JSON list of C-alpha atoms in Angstrom, two decimals:
[
{"chain": "A", "resi": 1, "resn": "MET", "atom": "CA", "xyz": [0.16, -0.34, 0.06]},
{"chain": "A", "resi": 2, "resn": "PHE", "atom": "CA", "xyz": [2.44, 2.64, 0.81]},
{"chain": "A", "resi": 3, "resn": "GLU", "atom": "CA", "xyz": [5.85, 2.31, -1.30]},
{"chain": "A", "resi": 4, "resn": "LYS", "atom": "CA", "xyz": [9.28, 3.93, -0.27]},
{"chain": "A", "resi": 5, "resn": "VAL", "atom": "CA", "xyz": [10.20, 6.45, -2.33]},
{"chain": "A", "resi": 6, "resn": "LYS", "atom": "CA", "xyz": [13.65, 6.96, -2.78]},
{"chain": "A", "resi": 7, "resn": "LYS", "atom": "CA", "xyz": [14.72, 10.66, -3.16]},
{"chain": "A", "resi": 8, "resn": "ASN", "atom": "CA", "xyz": [17.45, 10.88, -6.08]},
{"chain": "A", "resi": 9, "resn": "GLY", "atom": "CA", "xyz": [21.09, 11.21, -3.96]},
{"chain": "A", "resi": 10, "resn": "THR", "atom": "CA", "xyz": [19.66, 10.70, -0.13]},
{"chain": "A", "resi": 11, "resn": "GLU", "atom": "CA", "xyz": [20.61, 7.00, 0.12]},
{"chain": "A", "resi": 12, "resn": "GLN", "atom": "CA", "xyz": [24.25, 8.25, 0.74]},
{"chain": "A", "resi": 13, "resn": "LEU", "atom": "CA", "xyz": [23.49, 10.69, 3.27]},
{"chain": "A", "resi": 14, "resn": "GLY", "atom": "CA", "xyz": [25.03, 9.83, 6.85]},
{"chain": "A", "resi": 15, "resn": "LYS", "atom": "CA", "xyz": [27.30, 7.30, 4.99]},
{"chain": "A", "resi": 16, "resn": "THR", "atom": "CA", "xyz": [31.09, 7.64, 4.87]},
{"chain": "A", "resi": 17, "resn": "ASN", "atom": "CA", "xyz": [33.92, 5.53, 3.58]},
{"chain": "A", "resi": 18, "resn": "ARG", "atom": "CA", "xyz": [37.15, 5.26, 5.57]},
{"chain": "A", "resi": 19, "resn": "ILE", "atom": "CA", "xyz": [40.80, 3.97, 4.48]},
{"chain": "A", "resi": 20, "resn": "VAL", "atom": "CA", "xyz": [42.80, 4.03, 7.70]},
{"chain": "A", "resi": 21, "resn": "GLU", "atom": "CA", "xyz": [46.15, 5.01, 8.13]},
{"chain": "A", "resi": 22, "resn": "GLY", "atom": "CA", "xyz": [48.75, 2.60, 7.12]},
{"chain": "A", "resi": 23, "resn": "THR", "atom": "CA", "xyz": [46.73, 1.60, 3.89]},
{"chain": "A", "resi": 24, "resn": "SER", "atom": "CA", "xyz": [48.04, 2.82, 0.45]},
{"chain": "A", "resi": 25, "resn": "ILE", "atom": "CA", "xyz": [45.89, 3.08, -2.50]},
{"chain": "A", "resi": 26, "resn": "VAL", "atom": "CA", "xyz": [47.78, 3.17, -5.97]},
{"chain": "A", "resi": 27, "resn": "GLY", "atom": "CA", "xyz": [44.80, 4.08, -8.53]},
{"chain": "A", "resi": 28, "resn": "ASP", "atom": "CA", "xyz": [41.47, 6.22, -8.64]},
{"chain": "A", "resi": 29, "resn": "ILE", "atom": "CA", "xyz": [38.76, 6.46, -6.33]},
{"chain": "A", "resi": 30, "resn": "VAL", "atom": "CA", "xyz": [34.82, 7.62, -7.37]},
{"chain": "A", "resi": 31, "resn": "SER", "atom": "CA", "xyz": [32.65, 7.63, -4.80]},
{"chain": "A", "resi": 32, "resn": "LYS", "atom": "CA", "xyz": [29.25, 9.08, -4.27]},
{"chain": "A", "resi": 33, "resn": "ALA", "atom": "CA", "xyz": [29.07, 9.36, 0.08]},
{"chain": "A", "resi": 34, "resn": "ASP", "atom": "CA", "xyz": [31.52, 11.19, 1.90]},
{"chain": "A", "resi": 35, "resn": "PHE", "atom": "CA", "xyz": [35.54, 9.73, 2.56]},
{"chain": "A", "resi": 36, "resn": "ARG", "atom": "CA", "xyz": [37.71, 9.78, 5.09]},
{"chain": "A", "resi": 37, "resn": "LEU", "atom": "CA", "xyz": [41.30, 9.62, 4.16]},
{"chain": "A", "resi": 38, "resn": "ASP", "atom": "CA", "xyz": [43.77, 8.78, 6.92]},
{"chain": "A", "resi": 39, "resn": "GLY", "atom": "CA", "xyz": [46.05, 6.48, 4.65]},
{"chain": "A", "resi": 40, "resn": "GLU", "atom": "CA", "xyz": [47.84, 7.21, 1.51]},
{"chain": "A", "resi": 41, "resn": "LEU", "atom": "CA", "xyz": [45.79, 7.70, -2.52]},
{"chain": "A", "resi": 42, "resn": "ILE", "atom": "CA", "xyz": [48.35, 8.06, -5.34]},
{"chain": "A", "resi": 43, "resn": "GLY", "atom": "CA", "xyz": [45.85, 8.88, -8.00]},
{"chain": "A", "resi": 44, "resn": "ASN", "atom": "CA", "xyz": [42.90, 10.86, -8.36]},
{"chain": "A", "resi": 45, "resn": "PHE", "atom": "CA", "xyz": [39.30, 11.22, -6.07]},
{"chain": "A", "resi": 46, "resn": "THR", "atom": "CA", "xyz": [36.11, 12.06, -7.44]},
{"chain": "A", "resi": 47, "resn": "SER", "atom": "CA", "xyz": [33.17, 12.72, -5.05]},
{"chain": "A", "resi": 48, "resn": "GLN", "atom": "CA", "xyz": [29.61, 14.30, -5.24]},
{"chain": "A", "resi": 49, "resn": "GLY", "atom": "CA", "xyz": [30.26, 14.23, -1.61]},
{"chain": "A", "resi": 50, "resn": "LYS", "atom": "CA", "xyz": [32.98, 15.51, 1.45]},
{"chain": "A", "resi": 51, "resn": "ILE", "atom": "CA", "xyz": [36.62, 14.75, 1.24]},
{"chain": "A", "resi": 52, "resn": "VAL", "atom": "CA", "xyz": [38.52, 14.53, 4.65]},
{"chain": "A", "resi": 53, "resn": "ILE", "atom": "CA", "xyz": [42.17, 14.26, 4.50]},
{"chain": "A", "resi": 54, "resn": "GLY", "atom": "CA", "xyz": [42.82, 13.50, 8.11]},
{"chain": "A", "resi": 55, "resn": "ALA", "atom": "CA", "xyz": [46.23, 14.28, 9.64]},
{"chain": "A", "resi": 56, "resn": "LYS", "atom": "CA", "xyz": [48.26, 11.10, 8.84]},
{"chain": "A", "resi": 57, "resn": "GLY", "atom": "CA", "xyz": [46.23, 11.33, 5.10]},
{"chain": "A", "resi": 58, "resn": "VAL", "atom": "CA", "xyz": [48.30, 11.92, 2.32]},
{"chain": "A", "resi": 59, "resn": "VAL", "atom": "CA", "xyz": [47.49, 12.17, -1.55]},
{"chain": "A", "resi": 60, "resn": "LYS", "atom": "CA", "xyz": [49.09, 12.65, -4.58]},
{"chain": "A", "resi": 61, "resn": "GLY", "atom": "CA", "xyz": [46.96, 13.54, -7.52]},
{"chain": "A", "resi": 62, "resn": "GLU", "atom": "CA", "xyz": [43.95, 14.89, -8.65]},
{"chain": "A", "resi": 63, "resn": "ILE", "atom": "CA", "xyz": [40.47, 15.83, -6.73]},
{"chain": "A", "resi": 64, "resn": "ILE", "atom": "CA", "xyz": [37.30, 16.86, -7.60]},
{"chain": "A", "resi": 65, "resn": "CYS", "atom": "CA", "xyz": [34.41, 17.26, -4.85]},
{"chain": "A", "resi": 66, "resn": "ASN", "atom": "CA", "xyz": [31.80, 19.73, -3.64]},
{"chain": "A", "resi": 67, "resn": "ASN", "atom": "CA", "xyz": [33.18, 19.75, -0.06]},
{"chain": "A", "resi": 68, "resn": "ALA", "atom": "CA", "xyz": [36.67, 19.21, 1.73]},
{"chain": "A", "resi": 69, "resn": "ASP", "atom": "CA", "xyz": [38.71, 19.63, 4.80]},
{"chain": "A", "resi": 70, "resn": "ILE", "atom": "CA", "xyz": [42.23, 18.89, 4.76]},
{"chain": "A", "resi": 71, "resn": "GLU", "atom": "CA", "xyz": [44.67, 18.28, 7.43]},
{"chain": "A", "resi": 72, "resn": "GLY", "atom": "CA", "xyz": [47.02, 15.89, 6.22]},
{"chain": "A", "resi": 73, "resn": "GLU", "atom": "CA", "xyz": [49.30, 16.33, 2.96]},
{"chain": "A", "resi": 74, "resn": "PHE", "atom": "CA", "xyz": [47.87, 17.12, 0.02]},
{"chain": "A", "resi": 75, "resn": "HIS", "atom": "CA", "xyz": [50.18, 17.36, -3.83]},
{"chain": "A", "resi": 76, "resn": "GLY", "atom": "CA", "xyz": [48.51, 18.02, -7.15]},
{"chain": "A", "resi": 77, "resn": "LYS", "atom": "CA", "xyz": [45.13, 19.84, -8.15]},
{"chain": "A", "resi": 78, "resn": "ILE", "atom": "CA", "xyz": [42.08, 19.93, -6.30]},
{"chain": "A", "resi": 79, "resn": "LYS", "atom": "CA", "xyz": [38.67, 21.75, -7.53]},
{"chain": "A", "resi": 80, "resn": "VAL", "atom": "CA", "xyz": [36.31, 21.81, -4.57]},
{"chain": "A", "resi": 81, "resn": "LEU", "atom": "CA", "xyz": [33.05, 23.38, -5.86]},
{"chain": "A", "resi": 82, "resn": "GLU", "atom": "CA", "xyz": [31.85, 24.38, -2.58]},
{"chain": "A", "resi": 83, "resn": "THR", "atom": "CA", "xyz": [34.07, 25.09, 0.71]},
{"chain": "A", "resi": 84, "resn": "LEU", "atom": "CA", "xyz": [37.52, 23.85, 1.08]},
{"chain": "A", "resi": 85, "resn": "ASN", "atom": "CA", "xyz": [38.96, 24.19, 4.93]},
{"chain": "A", "resi": 86, "resn": "ILE", "atom": "CA", "xyz": [42.36, 23.84, 5.59]},
{"chain": "A", "resi": 87, "resn": "LYS", "atom": "CA", "xyz": [43.39, 23.04, 9.12]},
{"chain": "A", "resi": 88, "resn": "SER", "atom": "CA", "xyz": [46.69, 23.93, 10.67]},
{"chain": "A", "resi": 89, "resn": "THR", "atom": "CA", "xyz": [48.25, 20.96, 10.09]},
{"chain": "A", "resi": 90, "resn": "ALA", "atom": "CA", "xyz": [47.80, 21.01, 6.76]},
{"chain": "A", "resi": 91, "resn": "GLN", "atom": "CA", "xyz": [50.42, 21.06, 3.74]},
{"chain": "A", "resi": 92, "resn": "ILE", "atom": "CA", "xyz": [48.58, 21.62, -0.08]},
{"chain": "A", "resi": 93, "resn": "HIS", "atom": "CA", "xyz": [51.31, 22.15, -2.63]},
{"chain": "A", "resi": 94, "resn": "GLY", "atom": "CA", "xyz": [50.03, 22.67, -6.14]},
{"chain": "A", "resi": 95, "resn": "GLU", "atom": "CA", "xyz": [46.86, 24.14, -8.04]},
{"chain": "A", "resi": 96, "resn": "VAL", "atom": "CA", "xyz": [43.85, 24.76, -6.08]},
{"chain": "A", "resi": 97, "resn": "ALA", "atom": "CA", "xyz": [40.09, 25.92, -7.48]},
{"chain": "A", "resi": 98, "resn": "VAL", "atom": "CA", "xyz": [37.49, 26.65, -4.80]},
{"chain": "A", "resi": 99, "resn": "GLY", "atom": "CA", "xyz": [33.70, 28.46, -4.30]},
{"chain": "A", "resi": 100, "resn": "LYS", "atom": "CA", "xyz": [34.84, 29.70, -0.61]},
{"chain": "A", "resi": 101, "resn": "LEU", "atom": "CA", "xyz": [38.31, 29.00, 1.15]},
{"chain": "A", "resi": 102, "resn": "SER", "atom": "CA", "xyz": [39.02, 28.77, 5.01]},
{"chain": "A", "resi": 103, "resn": "ILE", "atom": "CA", "xyz": [42.86, 28.44, 5.91]},
{"chain": "A", "resi": 104, "resn": "GLU", "atom": "CA", "xyz": [43.70, 28.20, 9.73]},
{"chain": "A", "resi": 105, "resn": "PRO", "atom": "CA", "xyz": [46.89, 30.28, 10.60]},
{"chain": "A", "resi": 106, "resn": "GLY", "atom": "CA", "xyz": [49.88, 27.28, 10.40]},
{"chain": "A", "resi": 107, "resn": "ALA", "atom": "CA", "xyz": [48.97, 25.59, 6.99]},
{"chain": "A", "resi": 108, "resn": "ASP", "atom": "CA", "xyz": [51.48, 25.36, 4.90]},
{"chain": "A", "resi": 109, "resn": "PHE", "atom": "CA", "xyz": [49.83, 26.66, 1.71]},
{"chain": "A", "resi": 110, "resn": "THR", "atom": "CA", "xyz": [51.88, 26.86, -1.16]},
{"chain": "A", "resi": 111, "resn": "ALA", "atom": "CA", "xyz": [49.25, 26.93, -4.21]},
{"chain": "A", "resi": 112, "resn": "THR", "atom": "CA", "xyz": [48.14, 29.03, -6.77]},
{"chain": "A", "resi": 113, "resn": "CYS", "atom": "CA", "xyz": [44.50, 29.52, -5.94]},
{"chain": "A", "resi": 114, "resn": "THR", "atom": "CA", "xyz": [41.36, 30.29, -8.23]},
{"chain": "A", "resi": 115, "resn": "MET", "atom": "CA", "xyz": [37.74, 31.32, -6.93]},
{"chain": "A", "resi": 116, "resn": "LEU", "atom": "CA", "xyz": [35.11, 29.74, -8.68]},
{"chain": "A", "resi": 117, "resn": "ALA", "atom": "CA", "xyz": [32.71, 32.28, -9.67]},
{"chain": "A", "resi": 118, "resn": "HIS", "atom": "CA", "xyz": [29.45, 29.79, -9.55]},
{"chain": "A", "resi": 119, "resn": "SER", "atom": "CA", "xyz": [29.09, 26.64, -7.60]},
{"chain": "A", "resi": 120, "resn": "ASN", "atom": "CA", "xyz": [28.34, 23.62, -9.54]},
{"chain": "A", "resi": 121, "resn": "THR", "atom": "CA", "xyz": [27.66, 19.84, -8.27]},
{"chain": "A", "resi": 122, "resn": "VAL", "atom": "CA", "xyz": [29.92, 17.07, -9.40]},
{"chain": "A", "resi": 123, "resn": "ILE", "atom": "CA", "xyz": [27.63, 14.86, -11.61]},
{"chain": "A", "resi": 124, "resn": "MET", "atom": "CA", "xyz": [29.28, 11.17, -11.76]},
{"chain": "A", "resi": 125, "resn": "LEU", "atom": "CA", "xyz": [29.64, 9.96, -15.40]},
{"chain": "A", "resi": 126, "resn": "GLU", "atom": "CA", "xyz": [28.88, 6.45, -16.18]},
{"chain": "A", "resi": 127, "resn": "ASP", "atom": "CA", "xyz": [32.45, 5.76, -17.15]},
{"chain": "A", "resi": 128, "resn": "GLY", "atom": "CA", "xyz": [33.60, 6.22, -13.70]},
{"chain": "A", "resi": 129, "resn": "LYS", "atom": "CA", "xyz": [34.65, 10.09, -14.10]},
{"chain": "A", "resi": 130, "resn": "GLY", "atom": "CA", "xyz": [33.33, 12.95, -12.51]},
{"chain": "A", "resi": 131, "resn": "ALA", "atom": "CA", "xyz": [32.44, 16.15, -14.73]},
{"chain": "A", "resi": 132, "resn": "GLU", "atom": "CA", "xyz": [31.17, 19.18, -13.22]},
{"chain": "A", "resi": 133, "resn": "GLN", "atom": "CA", "xyz": [27.54, 20.65, -14.01]}
]
């Protein structure tokens, strides 16, 4: 009689993937849900959600996501369509494109930075790559 109708995108709310300290991934990660990385990623990351790079986390590659918090190391290109929060323990090296930027005192921010004119959303393509809309 009553059918539960799934709203588009809401099935991922409240779910977080996690890569723990001591884990190293070489390759690309595509996720619709939020993601916490306390290990190492050498590759690209695409998400419709938020990525958190923990204090021990290291990313070398390219990131495209809606929101990000960085406490650890990042080397490469990052595009955050909404808000990028850089904590005091973070080390950022490369290219940054953001909608909004917050940097705590003490962070190592050695990067070029471009502020995005308007906020888009990350859409997931069938080949597993992310694109903005």
